XYZ file of C-alpha atoms in Angstrom:
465
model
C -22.485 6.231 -4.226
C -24.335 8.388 -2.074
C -25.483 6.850 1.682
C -28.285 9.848 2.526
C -29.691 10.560 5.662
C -28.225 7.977 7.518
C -26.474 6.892 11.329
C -22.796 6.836 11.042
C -20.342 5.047 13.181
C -17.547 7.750 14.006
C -13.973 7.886 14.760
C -14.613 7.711 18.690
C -17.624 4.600 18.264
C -20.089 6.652 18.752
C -23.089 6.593 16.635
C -24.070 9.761 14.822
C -27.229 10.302 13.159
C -28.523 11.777 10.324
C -25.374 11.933 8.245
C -24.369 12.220 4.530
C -21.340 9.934 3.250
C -20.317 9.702 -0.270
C -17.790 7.628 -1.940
C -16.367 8.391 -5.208
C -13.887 4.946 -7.227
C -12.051 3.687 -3.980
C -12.737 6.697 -1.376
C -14.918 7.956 0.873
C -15.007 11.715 -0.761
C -17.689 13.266 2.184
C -18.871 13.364 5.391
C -21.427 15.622 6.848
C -24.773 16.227 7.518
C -25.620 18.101 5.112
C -26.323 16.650 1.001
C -23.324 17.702 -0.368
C -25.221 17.351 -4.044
C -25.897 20.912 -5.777
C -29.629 21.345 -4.616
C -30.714 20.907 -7.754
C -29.965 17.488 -7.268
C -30.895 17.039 -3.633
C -34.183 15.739 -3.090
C -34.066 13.262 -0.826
C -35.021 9.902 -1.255
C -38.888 9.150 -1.070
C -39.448 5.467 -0.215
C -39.214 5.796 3.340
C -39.092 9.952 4.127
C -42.927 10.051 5.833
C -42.048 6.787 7.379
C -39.043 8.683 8.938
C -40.714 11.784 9.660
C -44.077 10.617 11.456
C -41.751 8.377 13.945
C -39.828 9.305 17.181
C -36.212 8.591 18.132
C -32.926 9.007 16.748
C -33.506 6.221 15.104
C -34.993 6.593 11.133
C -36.765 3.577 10.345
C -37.186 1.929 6.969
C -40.661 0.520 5.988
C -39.578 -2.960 4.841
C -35.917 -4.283 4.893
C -34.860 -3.500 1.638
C -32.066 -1.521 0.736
C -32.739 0.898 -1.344
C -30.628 2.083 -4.165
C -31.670 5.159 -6.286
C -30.291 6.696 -9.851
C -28.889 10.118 -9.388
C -27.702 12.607 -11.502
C -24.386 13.311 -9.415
C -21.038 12.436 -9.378
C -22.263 10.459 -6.292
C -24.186 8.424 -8.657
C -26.131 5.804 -6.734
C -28.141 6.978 -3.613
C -28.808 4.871 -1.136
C -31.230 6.090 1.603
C -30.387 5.396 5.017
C -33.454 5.612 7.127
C -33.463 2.694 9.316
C -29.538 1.477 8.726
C -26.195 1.884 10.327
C -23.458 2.429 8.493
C -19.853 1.538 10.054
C -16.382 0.831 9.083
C -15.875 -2.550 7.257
C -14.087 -5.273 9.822
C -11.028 -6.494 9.573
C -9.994 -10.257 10.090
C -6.271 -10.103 12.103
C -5.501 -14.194 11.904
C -7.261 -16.680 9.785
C -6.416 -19.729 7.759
C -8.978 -19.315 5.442
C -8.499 -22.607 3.024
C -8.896 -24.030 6.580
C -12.975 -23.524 5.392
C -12.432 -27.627 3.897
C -12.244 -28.738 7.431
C -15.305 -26.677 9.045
C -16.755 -29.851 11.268
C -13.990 -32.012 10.983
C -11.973 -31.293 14.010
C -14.077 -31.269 16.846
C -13.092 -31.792 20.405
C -9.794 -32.203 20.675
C -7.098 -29.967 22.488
C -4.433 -27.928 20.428
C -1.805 -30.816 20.380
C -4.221 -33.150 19.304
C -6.131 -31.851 16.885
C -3.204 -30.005 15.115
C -1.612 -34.129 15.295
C -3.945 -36.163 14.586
C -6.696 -34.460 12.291
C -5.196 -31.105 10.736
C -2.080 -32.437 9.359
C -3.258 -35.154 7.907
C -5.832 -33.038 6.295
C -3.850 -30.174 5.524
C -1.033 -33.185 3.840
C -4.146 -33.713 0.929
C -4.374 -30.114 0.093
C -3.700 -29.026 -3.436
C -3.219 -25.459 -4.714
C -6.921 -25.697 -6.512
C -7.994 -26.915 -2.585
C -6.949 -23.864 -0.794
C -8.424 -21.401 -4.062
C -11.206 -22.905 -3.351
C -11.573 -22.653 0.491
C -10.015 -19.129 0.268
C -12.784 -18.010 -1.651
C -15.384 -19.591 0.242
C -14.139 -17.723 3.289
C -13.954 -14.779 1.095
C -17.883 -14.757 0.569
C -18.853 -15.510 3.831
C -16.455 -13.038 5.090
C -17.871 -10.537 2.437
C -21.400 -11.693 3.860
C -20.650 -10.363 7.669
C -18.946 -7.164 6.424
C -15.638 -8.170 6.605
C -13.352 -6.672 3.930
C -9.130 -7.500 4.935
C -7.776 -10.901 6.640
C -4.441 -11.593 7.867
C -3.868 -15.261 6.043
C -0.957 -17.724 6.679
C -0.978 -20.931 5.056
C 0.172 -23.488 2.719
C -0.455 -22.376 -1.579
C -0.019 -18.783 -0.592
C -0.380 -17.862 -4.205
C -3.334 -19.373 -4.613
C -5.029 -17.327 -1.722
C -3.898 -14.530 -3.442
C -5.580 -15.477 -6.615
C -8.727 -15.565 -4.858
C -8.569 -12.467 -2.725
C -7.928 -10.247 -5.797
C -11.011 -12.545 -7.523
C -13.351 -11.769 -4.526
C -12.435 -8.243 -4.692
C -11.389 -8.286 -1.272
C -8.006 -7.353 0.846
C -5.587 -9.537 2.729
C -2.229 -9.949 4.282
C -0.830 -13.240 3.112
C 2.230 -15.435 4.433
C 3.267 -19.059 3.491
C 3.159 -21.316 6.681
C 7.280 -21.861 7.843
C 7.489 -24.802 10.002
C 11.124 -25.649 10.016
C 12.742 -28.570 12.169
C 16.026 -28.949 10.536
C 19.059 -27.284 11.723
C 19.984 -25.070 8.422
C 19.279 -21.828 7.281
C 15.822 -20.587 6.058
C 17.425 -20.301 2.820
C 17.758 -23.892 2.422
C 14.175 -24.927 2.967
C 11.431 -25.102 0.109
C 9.546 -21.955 1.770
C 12.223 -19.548 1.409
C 12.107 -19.923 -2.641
C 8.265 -19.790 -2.628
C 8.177 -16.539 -0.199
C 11.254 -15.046 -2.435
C 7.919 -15.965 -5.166
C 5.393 -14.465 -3.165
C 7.154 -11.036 -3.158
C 7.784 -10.942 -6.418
C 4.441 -11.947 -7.915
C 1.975 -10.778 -4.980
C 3.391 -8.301 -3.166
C 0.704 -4.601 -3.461
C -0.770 -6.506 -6.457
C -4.397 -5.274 -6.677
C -3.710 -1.536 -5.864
C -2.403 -2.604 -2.429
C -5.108 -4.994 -2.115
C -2.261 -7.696 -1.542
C 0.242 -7.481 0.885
C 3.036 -9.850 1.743
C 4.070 -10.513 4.854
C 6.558 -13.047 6.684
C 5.943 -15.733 8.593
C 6.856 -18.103 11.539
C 3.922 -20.960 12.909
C 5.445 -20.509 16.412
C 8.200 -21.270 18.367
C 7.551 -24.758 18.627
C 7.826 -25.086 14.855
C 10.855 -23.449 14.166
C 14.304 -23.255 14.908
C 16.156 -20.338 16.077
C 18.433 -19.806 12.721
C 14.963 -20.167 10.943
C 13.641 -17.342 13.430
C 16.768 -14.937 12.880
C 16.740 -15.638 9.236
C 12.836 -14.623 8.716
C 13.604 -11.440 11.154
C 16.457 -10.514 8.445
C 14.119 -10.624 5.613
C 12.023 -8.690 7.139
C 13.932 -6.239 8.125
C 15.918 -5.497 5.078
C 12.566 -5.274 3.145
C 10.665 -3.706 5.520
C 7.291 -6.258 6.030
C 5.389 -7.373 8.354
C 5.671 -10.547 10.495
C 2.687 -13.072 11.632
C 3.311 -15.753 14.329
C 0.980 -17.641 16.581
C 2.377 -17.171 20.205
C 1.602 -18.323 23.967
C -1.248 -20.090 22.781
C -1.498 -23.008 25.410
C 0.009 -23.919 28.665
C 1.555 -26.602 27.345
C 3.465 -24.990 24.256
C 4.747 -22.046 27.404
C 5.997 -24.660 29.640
C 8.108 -26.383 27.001
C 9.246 -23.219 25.321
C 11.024 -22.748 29.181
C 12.136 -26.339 29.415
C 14.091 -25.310 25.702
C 15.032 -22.071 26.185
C 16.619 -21.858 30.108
C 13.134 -20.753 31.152
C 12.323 -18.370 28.850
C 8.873 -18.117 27.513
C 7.707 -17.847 24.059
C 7.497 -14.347 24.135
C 10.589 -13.234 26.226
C 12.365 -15.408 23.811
C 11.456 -14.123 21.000
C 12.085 -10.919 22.197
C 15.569 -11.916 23.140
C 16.636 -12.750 19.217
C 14.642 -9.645 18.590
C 11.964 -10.436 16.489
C 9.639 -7.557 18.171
C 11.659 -5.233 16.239
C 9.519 -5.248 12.768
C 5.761 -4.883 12.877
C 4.069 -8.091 14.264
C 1.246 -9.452 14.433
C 0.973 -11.974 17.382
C -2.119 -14.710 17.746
C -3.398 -15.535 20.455
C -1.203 -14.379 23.601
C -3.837 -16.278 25.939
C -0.831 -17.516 28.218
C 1.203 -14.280 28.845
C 2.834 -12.879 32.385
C 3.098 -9.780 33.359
C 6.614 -9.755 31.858
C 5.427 -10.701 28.616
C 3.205 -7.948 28.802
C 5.796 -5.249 29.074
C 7.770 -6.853 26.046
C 4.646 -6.646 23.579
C 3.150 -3.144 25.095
C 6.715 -1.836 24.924
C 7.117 -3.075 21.378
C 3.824 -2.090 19.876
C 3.167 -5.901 19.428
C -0.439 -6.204 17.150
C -2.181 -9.331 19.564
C -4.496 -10.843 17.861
C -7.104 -12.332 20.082
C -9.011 -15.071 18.794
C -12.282 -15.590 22.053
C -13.832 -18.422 19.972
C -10.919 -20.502 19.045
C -8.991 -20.279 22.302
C -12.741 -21.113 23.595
C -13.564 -24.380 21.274
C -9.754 -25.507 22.005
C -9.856 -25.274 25.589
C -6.672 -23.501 25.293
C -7.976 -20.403 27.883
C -8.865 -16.874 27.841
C -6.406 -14.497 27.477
C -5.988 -11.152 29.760
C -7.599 -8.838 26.966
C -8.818 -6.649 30.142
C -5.200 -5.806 31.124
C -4.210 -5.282 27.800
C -6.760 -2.955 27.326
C -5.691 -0.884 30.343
C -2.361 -1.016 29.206
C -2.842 0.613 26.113
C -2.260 -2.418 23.743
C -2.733 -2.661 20.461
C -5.698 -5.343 20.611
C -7.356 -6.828 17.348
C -9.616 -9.487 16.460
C -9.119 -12.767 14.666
C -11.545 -15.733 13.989
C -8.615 -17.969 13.427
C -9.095 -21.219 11.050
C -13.146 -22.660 10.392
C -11.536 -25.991 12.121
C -11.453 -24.043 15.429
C -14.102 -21.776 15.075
C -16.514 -22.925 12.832
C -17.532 -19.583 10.759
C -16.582 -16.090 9.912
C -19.245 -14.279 11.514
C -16.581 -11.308 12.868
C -19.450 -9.716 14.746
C -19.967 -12.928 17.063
C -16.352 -13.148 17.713
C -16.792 -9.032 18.559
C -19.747 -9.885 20.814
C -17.322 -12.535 22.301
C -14.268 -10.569 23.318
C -16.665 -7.968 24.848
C -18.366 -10.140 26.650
C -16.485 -13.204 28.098
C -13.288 -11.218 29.885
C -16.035 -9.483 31.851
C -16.353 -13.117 32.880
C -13.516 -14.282 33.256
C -11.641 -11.515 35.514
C -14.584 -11.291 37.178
C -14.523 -7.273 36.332
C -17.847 -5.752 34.343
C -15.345 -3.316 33.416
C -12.681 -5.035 31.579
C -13.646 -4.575 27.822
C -16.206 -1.295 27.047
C -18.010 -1.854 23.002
C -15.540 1.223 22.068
C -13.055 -1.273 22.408
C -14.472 -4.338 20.909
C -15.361 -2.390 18.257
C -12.134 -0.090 17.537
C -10.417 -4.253 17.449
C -12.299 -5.446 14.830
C -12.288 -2.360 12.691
C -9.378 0.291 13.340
C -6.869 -1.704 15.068
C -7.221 -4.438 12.704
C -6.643 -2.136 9.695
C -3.550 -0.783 11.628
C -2.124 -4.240 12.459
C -2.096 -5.161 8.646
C 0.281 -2.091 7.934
C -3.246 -0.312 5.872
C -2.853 3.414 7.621
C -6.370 4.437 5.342
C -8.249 2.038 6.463
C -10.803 1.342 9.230
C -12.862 4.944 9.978
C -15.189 6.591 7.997
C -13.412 9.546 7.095
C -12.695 11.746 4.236
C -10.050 10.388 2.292
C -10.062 6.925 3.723
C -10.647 3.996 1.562
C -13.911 3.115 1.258
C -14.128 -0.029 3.582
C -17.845 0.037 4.784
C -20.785 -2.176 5.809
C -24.030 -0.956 6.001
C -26.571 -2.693 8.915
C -30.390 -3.085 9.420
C -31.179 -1.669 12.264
C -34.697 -2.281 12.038
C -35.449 -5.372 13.502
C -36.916 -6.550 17.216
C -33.300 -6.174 18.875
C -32.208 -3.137 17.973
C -35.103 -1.654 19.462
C -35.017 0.581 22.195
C -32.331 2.235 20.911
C -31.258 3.691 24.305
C -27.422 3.694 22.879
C -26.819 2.092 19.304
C -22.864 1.489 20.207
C -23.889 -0.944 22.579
C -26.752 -2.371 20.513
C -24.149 -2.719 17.760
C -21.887 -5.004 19.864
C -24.404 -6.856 22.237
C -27.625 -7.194 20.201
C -26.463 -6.746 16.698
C -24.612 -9.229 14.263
C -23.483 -9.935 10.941
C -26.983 -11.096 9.487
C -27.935 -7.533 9.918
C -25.038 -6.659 7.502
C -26.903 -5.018 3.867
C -24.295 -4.043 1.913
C -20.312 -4.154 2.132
C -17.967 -2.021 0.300
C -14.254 -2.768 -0.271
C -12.214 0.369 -1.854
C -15.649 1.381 -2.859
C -17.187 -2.148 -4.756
C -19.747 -3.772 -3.426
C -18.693 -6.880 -2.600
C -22.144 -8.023 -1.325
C -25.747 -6.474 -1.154
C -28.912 -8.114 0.136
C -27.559 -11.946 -0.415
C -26.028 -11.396 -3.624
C -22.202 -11.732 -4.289
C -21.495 -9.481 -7.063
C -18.040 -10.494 -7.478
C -17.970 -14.182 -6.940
C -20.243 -17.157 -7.793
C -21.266 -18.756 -4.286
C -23.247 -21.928 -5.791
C -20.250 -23.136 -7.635
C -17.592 -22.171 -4.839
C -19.620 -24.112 -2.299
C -19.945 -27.208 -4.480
C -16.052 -27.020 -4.939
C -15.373 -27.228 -1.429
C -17.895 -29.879 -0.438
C -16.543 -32.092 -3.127
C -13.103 -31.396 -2.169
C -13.501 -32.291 1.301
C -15.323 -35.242 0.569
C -12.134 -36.253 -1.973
C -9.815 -35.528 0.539
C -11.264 -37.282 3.681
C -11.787 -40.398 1.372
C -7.989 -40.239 0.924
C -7.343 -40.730 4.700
């Protein structure tokens, strides 16, 4: 397809106007501002072109909210005119649990400890397979609905996920859940055959769509040999690792009281588990100290403002790790903590509430917020092509309304983007070039029927408690 005439989010998060971008199977093919179509071919789209012409600002506008998609004779094939729409890189999800969708509502004020205790596990203890297929592909259309196109996944039925994702037509890093208390090697336990499964059956299925990574919960949910073990595996076969780390108070000062006073990060840093790319959630109680370790090691921290929020768990120092140069993404984390998918509130979150809570204006600019839930996010997930619109990049794009009351005065769209826009003003989203939703259609999945799987699930489920 063909997006004509229309504002592009750049590499630096600045908004450019009046841009051409085509996309030809999985790739974004051109980028200009000029119709790259032989000009034959290139008259542009007339549903909105006196509408665009007669007002002012660098803003086209639309005459309805429809997007419009036109037949052309190119190899560009469909033409969609961009008067009045945005149209950015696709977001990318850096921690979720997304079968976790079964208990949106169910765990509701309660602290970490607690409602991991006394409400998750029990939950999570009824899941089946079929359960988290389900869930996963609920999250997967709501995702899909807010422009989000990749996730970072671990949880229980892995394979299952997996099933979904590649259903959806969507992307995600996936990793069974290893909690391990016993004192034996990783090879021993249950997980270790199903992640040895994973690999084999999973691993860049879907053109790369699928990727494989390991896994530990946390340090409070694993043993050491468990830890070392994982690391190998990683290692040898060069993947990725996802942990939750430094999440509460509580979990740091225990991980001391264990460890001769080592925290959760220096420890982990002292078996060296840094040394493969990771993918750390959370980081909301981290010291200086652990700050060097994860800037030093290129540590992905994926910061989750609406979870850490709901949980009372704290706000981590996203400013500093900004001005360090970190490599900060964004996560929603599970639907128990956070309640939906909506990746542009969490965006308007992080760029908002550090400002807050450091008591500096300063701390977080919308380049930022933005280049965490797009770029960085790609990057943390090991997908190099990902997360810029760009020739030769995979087509990962969402396509906004920017017609409506808040987007207007459009004094600077970057920071409309992040402080007045959000995901109900997503159109259209593209993953590797399919359109994996347009104007509240789901091409690729059917939402009735997913929805009334879940609901009956839960309901099932909470009847077994």
């Amino acid at each position: 397809m063909l997006f004509a005439d229309v504002c592009v989010l750049d590499e630096n998060f600045a908004v450019v106007p009046h841009q051409w971008v085509g996309v030809q199977g999985s790739r974004i093919t051109y980028v200009g501002d000029r119709d790259p179509r032989p000009q034959a071919e290139a008259a542009a789209p007339s549903s909105s072109r006196p509408e665009r012409e007669a007002r002012s600002g660098e803003i086209p506008c639309a005459p309805n909210g429809e997007v419009g998609l036109q037949a052309a004779a190119s190899d560009f094939g469909e033409v969609i005119d961009g008067a009045g729409r945005l149209l950015m890189p696709a977001l990318y999800n850096a921690h979720a649990h997304t079968p976790m969708t079964l208990l949106r509502g169910y765990a509701e004020n309660l602290p970490l400890d607690r409602w991991l205790n006394e409400k998750c596990f029990p939950f999570e203890a009824k899941m089946t397979g079929d359960d988290c297929y389900w869930g996963t592909l609920l999250a997967c259309a709501e995702m899909a609905r807010y422009g989000v196109v990749s996730f970072s996944d671990m949880y229980y039925h892995a394979d299952r996920s997996a099933a979904a994702v590649l259903e959806a037509g969507m992307k995600a890093n996936l990793a069974g859940a290893v909690v391990a208390f016993e004192d034996k090697p990783f090879a021993e336990y249950p997980e270790f055959a199903f992640q040895e499964a994973l690999l084999r059956d999973w691993h860049g299925a879907g053109d790369g769509r699928i990727i494989i990574d390991c896994n530990l919960h946390s340090e409070y949910l694993t043993t050491e040999q468990v830890a070392r073990d994982v690391l190998a595996i990683a290692r040898e076969r060069g993947l990725r690792l996802h942990i939750h780390l430094s999440e509460t108070a509580k979990e740091v000062a225990e991980c001391r009281e264990r460890h001769g006073g080592l925290s959760p990060v220096a420890y982990f840093e002292s078996i060296g588990l840094f040394e493969v790319p990771t993918t750390a959630a959370h980081c909301v109680w981290v010291d200086e100290a652990d700050l060097d370790i994860l800037a030093a090691r290129g540590v992905f921290v994926a910061n989750n403002p609406a979870s850490n929020m709901k949980l009372g768990s704290g706000f981590a120092p996203v400013g500093e790790m900004f001005r360090r140069g970190m490599n900060v993404c964004l996560g929603s984390d599970g639907m128990a903590s956070n309640n939906n998918h909506d990746l542009f509130h969490d965006m308007y979150l992080q760029a908002l509430i550090y400002k807050g809570a450091s008591l500096d204006p300063t701390a977080v600019t919308p380049q930022q917020a933005l280049a965490a839930a797009t770029r960085t996010g790609a990057l943390s997930q090991g997908r190099d092509d990902c997360g810029f619109v760009r020739e030769g990049m995979r087509a990962d794009l969402c396509l906004l309304d920017i017609t409506g009351p808040s987007w207007c005065p459009a004094t600077d769209l970057t920071y409309n983007l992040v402080y007045a826009g959000n995901g109900a003003d997503v159109r259209l989203t593209l993953c590797d070039g399919q359109v994996i939703y347009h104007d509240g259609s789901f091409p690729t999945m059917d939402v009735e029927r997913i929805k009334a799987e879940c609901a009956a699930r839960t309901r099932r489920i909470l009847g077994e408690l």
